[in-house]
Amino acid sequence: MSRILIVEDEPRIVSFLAKGLQANGFSTTHAPDATQAINLALGGDFDLMILDLGLPDKDGMVLL
């Protein structure tokens, strides 16, 4: 099963993405800001990251 990290601060968008991805057999994890995303990305084994560029603590391009 592919693991996807969703980095998004809007709960409705996260819910929409996670629901669709999980319905298609993907495992999802959510980070609401860049700080948590960095910690998860470095400690996890993710196949893909869906990244919002407008995060509350850092610009998504900085995280990228």
CSV table of N, CA and C in Angstrom, one decimal:
chain,number,residue,atom,x,y,z
A,1,MET,N,0.8,-1.2,0.0
A,1,MET,CA,0.0,0.0,0.0
A,1,MET,C,0.9,1.2,0.0
A,2,SER,N,0.6,2.2,-0.9
A,2,SER,CA,1.4,3.4,-0.9
A,2,SER,C,1.0,4.4,0.2
A,3,ARG,N,2.0,5.0,0.8
A,3,ARG,CA,1.7,6.0,1.9
A,3,ARG,C,1.9,7.4,1.4
A,4,ILE,N,0.9,8.2,1.6
A,4,ILE,CA,0.9,9.6,1.2
A,4,ILE,C,0.8,10.6,2.3
A,5,LEU,N,1.7,11.5,2.4
A,5,LEU,CA,1.6,12.6,3.4
A,5,LEU,C,0.9,13.8,2.8
A,6,ILE,N,-0.1,14.2,3.4
A,6,ILE,CA,-0.9,15.4,3.0
A,6,ILE,C,-0.5,16.5,3.9
A,7,VAL,N,0.1,17.6,3.3
A,7,VAL,CA,0.5,18.7,4.1
A,7,VAL,C,-0.5,19.9,3.7
A,8,GLU,N,-1.4,20.1,4.6
A,8,GLU,CA,-2.5,21.1,4.3
A,8,GLU,C,-3.1,21.6,5.6
A,9,ASP,N,-3.4,22.9,5.7
A,9,ASP,CA,-3.9,23.4,6.9
A,9,ASP,C,-5.4,23.6,6.9
A,10,GLU,N,-6.1,23.3,5.8
A,10,GLU,CA,-7.6,23.4,5.7
A,10,GLU,C,-8.2,22.1,6.0
A,11,PRO,N,-8.9,21.9,7.1
A,11,PRO,CA,-9.5,20.5,7.4
A,11,PRO,C,-10.4,20.0,6.3
A,12,ARG,N,-11.2,20.8,5.7
A,12,ARG,CA,-12.1,20.3,4.7
A,12,ARG,C,-11.3,19.7,3.5
A,13,ILE,N,-10.3,20.4,3.1
A,13,ILE,CA,-9.5,19.9,2.0
A,13,ILE,C,-8.8,18.6,2.3
A,14,VAL,N,-8.2,18.5,3.5
A,14,VAL,CA,-7.6,17.3,4.0
A,14,VAL,C,-8.6,16.1,4.0
A,15,SER,N,-9.8,16.4,4.5
A,15,SER,CA,-10.8,15.4,4.6
A,15,SER,C,-11.2,14.9,3.2
A,16,PHE,N,-11.4,15.8,2.2
A,16,PHE,CA,-11.7,15.5,0.9
A,16,PHE,C,-10.6,14.6,0.2
A,17,LEU,N,-9.4,15.0,0.3
A,17,LEU,CA,-8.2,14.3,-0.2
A,17,LEU,C,-8.1,12.9,0.4
A,18,ALA,N,-8.1,12.9,1.7
A,18,ALA,CA,-7.9,11.6,2.4
A,18,ALA,C,-9.0,10.6,2.1
A,19,LYS,N,-10.2,11.1,2.1
A,19,LYS,CA,-11.3,10.2,1.8
A,19,LYS,C,-11.2,9.6,0.4
A,20,GLY,N,-10.9,10.4,-0.6
A,20,GLY,CA,-10.7,9.9,-2.0
A,20,GLY,C,-9.5,8.9,-2.1
A,21,LEU,N,-8.4,9.3,-1.5
A,21,LEU,CA,-7.2,8.5,-1.6
A,21,LEU,C,-7.4,7.1,-0.9
A,22,GLN,N,-8.0,7.2,0.3
A,22,GLN,CA,-8.2,5.9,1.1
A,22,GLN,C,-9.2,5.0,0.4
A,23,ALA,N,-10.2,5.6,-0.3
A,23,ALA,CA,-11.1,4.8,-1.1
A,23,ALA,C,-10.5,4.1,-2.2
A,24,ASN,N,-9.3,4.6,-2.6
A,24,ASN,CA,-8.6,3.9,-3.7
A,24,ASN,C,-7.4,3.1,-3.3
A,25,GLY,N,-7.3,2.8,-2.0
A,25,GLY,CA,-6.3,1.9,-1.4
A,25,GLY,C,-5.0,2.5,-0.9
A,26,PHE,N,-5.0,3.9,-0.8
A,26,PHE,CA,-3.8,4.5,-0.3
A,26,PHE,C,-3.9,4.8,1.2
A,27,SER,N,-2.8,4.8,1.9
A,27,SER,CA,-2.8,5.1,3.3
A,27,SER,C,-2.3,6.6,3.4
A,28,THR,N,-3.0,7.4,4.2
A,28,THR,CA,-2.7,8.8,4.3
A,28,THR,C,-2.4,9.2,5.7
A,29,THR,N,-1.5,10.2,5.8
A,29,THR,CA,-1.1,10.9,7.1
A,29,THR,C,-1.2,12.4,6.8
A,30,HIS,N,-1.6,13.1,7.8
A,30,HIS,CA,-1.8,14.5,7.7
A,30,HIS,C,-0.9,15.4,8.5
A,31,ALA,N,-0.4,16.4,8.0
A,31,ALA,CA,0.4,17.4,8.7
A,31,ALA,C,-0.2,18.8,8.4
A,32,PRO,N,-0.6,19.6,9.5
A,32,PRO,CA,-1.2,20.8,9.2
A,32,PRO,C,-0.3,22.0,9.0
A,33,ASP,N,1.0,21.8,9.2
A,33,ASP,CA,2.0,22.8,9.0
A,33,ASP,C,3.3,22.3,8.6
A,34,ALA,N,4.2,23.1,8.2
A,34,ALA,CA,5.5,22.7,7.7
A,34,ALA,C,6.4,22.0,8.8
A,35,THR,N,6.3,22.5,10.0
A,35,THR,CA,7.1,21.9,11.1
A,35,THR,C,6.7,20.5,11.3
A,36,GLN,N,5.5,20.2,11.4
A,36,GLN,CA,5.0,18.8,11.5
A,36,GLN,C,5.3,18.0,10.3
A,37,ALA,N,5.2,18.6,9.1
A,37,ALA,CA,5.5,17.9,7.9
A,37,ALA,C,7.0,17.4,7.8
A,38,ILE,N,7.9,18.3,8.2
A,38,ILE,CA,9.3,17.9,8.2
A,38,ILE,C,9.5,16.8,9.2
A,39,ASN,N,9.0,16.8,10.4
A,39,ASN,CA,9.2,15.7,11.3
A,39,ASN,C,8.6,14.4,10.8
A,40,LEU,N,7.4,14.5,10.2
A,40,LEU,CA,6.8,13.2,9.7
A,40,LEU,C,7.6,12.7,8.5
A,41,ALA,N,8.0,13.6,7.6
A,41,ALA,CA,8.7,13.2,6.3
A,41,ALA,C,10.0,12.6,6.7
A,42,LEU,N,10.7,13.1,7.7
A,42,LEU,CA,12.0,12.6,8.0
A,42,LEU,C,11.9,11.3,8.8
A,43,GLY,N,10.8,11.1,9.5
A,43,GLY,CA,10.7,9.9,10.3
A,43,GLY,C,9.8,8.8,9.7
A,44,GLY,N,9.2,9.1,8.5
A,44,GLY,CA,8.3,8.2,7.9
A,44,GLY,C,8.8,7.7,6.6
A,45,ASP,N,8.1,6.7,6.0
A,45,ASP,CA,8.5,6.2,4.7
A,45,ASP,C,7.4,6.4,3.8
A,46,PHE,N,7.3,7.7,3.3
A,46,PHE,CA,6.2,8.1,2.4
A,46,PHE,C,6.6,7.9,0.9
A,47,ASP,N,5.6,7.6,0.1
A,47,ASP,CA,5.8,7.5,-1.3
A,47,ASP,C,5.6,8.8,-2.1
A,48,LEU,N,4.7,9.6,-1.4
A,48,LEU,CA,4.3,10.9,-2.1
A,48,LEU,C,3.9,11.9,-1.0
A,49,MET,N,4.1,13.1,-1.3
A,49,MET,CA,3.7,14.2,-0.5
A,49,MET,C,2.8,15.2,-1.3
A,50,ILE,N,1.6,15.4,-0.8
A,50,ILE,CA,0.8,16.4,-1.4
A,50,ILE,C,0.9,17.7,-0.6
A,51,LEU,N,1.5,18.7,-1.2
A,51,LEU,CA,1.9,19.9,-0.4
A,51,LEU,C,1.2,21.2,-0.8
A,52,ASP,N,0.6,21.8,0.2
A,52,ASP,CA,0.0,23.1,0.1
A,52,ASP,C,1.1,24.1,0.1
A,53,LEU,N,1.1,25.1,-0.8
A,53,LEU,CA,2.2,26.1,-0.8
A,53,LEU,C,1.9,27.2,0.2
A,54,GLY,N,0.7,27.4,0.6
A,54,GLY,CA,0.4,28.5,1.6
A,54,GLY,C,0.1,27.9,3.0
A,55,LEU,N,1.2,27.5,3.7
A,55,LEU,CA,1.1,27.0,5.0
A,55,LEU,C,1.2,28.1,6.1
A,56,PRO,N,0.6,27.9,7.3
A,56,PRO,CA,0.6,29.0,8.3
A,56,PRO,C,2.0,29.3,8.8
A,57,ASP,N,2.9,28.4,8.9
A,57,ASP,CA,4.2,28.7,9.5
A,57,ASP,C,5.4,28.9,8.6
A,58,LYS,N,5.3,28.3,7.4
A,58,LYS,CA,6.4,28.5,6.4
A,58,LYS,C,5.7,28.4,5.0
A,59,ASP,N,6.4,29.0,4.0
A,59,ASP,CA,6.0,28.8,2.7
A,59,ASP,C,6.2,27.4,2.2
A,60,GLY,N,5.3,26.8,1.5
A,60,GLY,CA,5.4,25.4,1.1
A,60,GLY,C,6.7,25.2,0.2
A,61,MET,N,7.1,26.2,-0.5
A,61,MET,CA,8.3,26.1,-1.4
A,61,MET,C,9.5,26.0,-0.6
A,62,VAL,N,9.5,26.6,0.6
A,62,VAL,CA,10.7,26.4,1.5
A,62,VAL,C,10.8,25.0,2.0
A,63,LEU,N,9.6,24.4,2.3
A,63,LEU,CA,9.6,23.0,2.8
A,63,LEU,C,10.0,22.1,1.6
A,64,LEU,N,9.6,22.4,0.4
A,64,LEU,CA,9.9,21.6,-0.7
A,64,LEU,C,11.4,21.6,-1.0
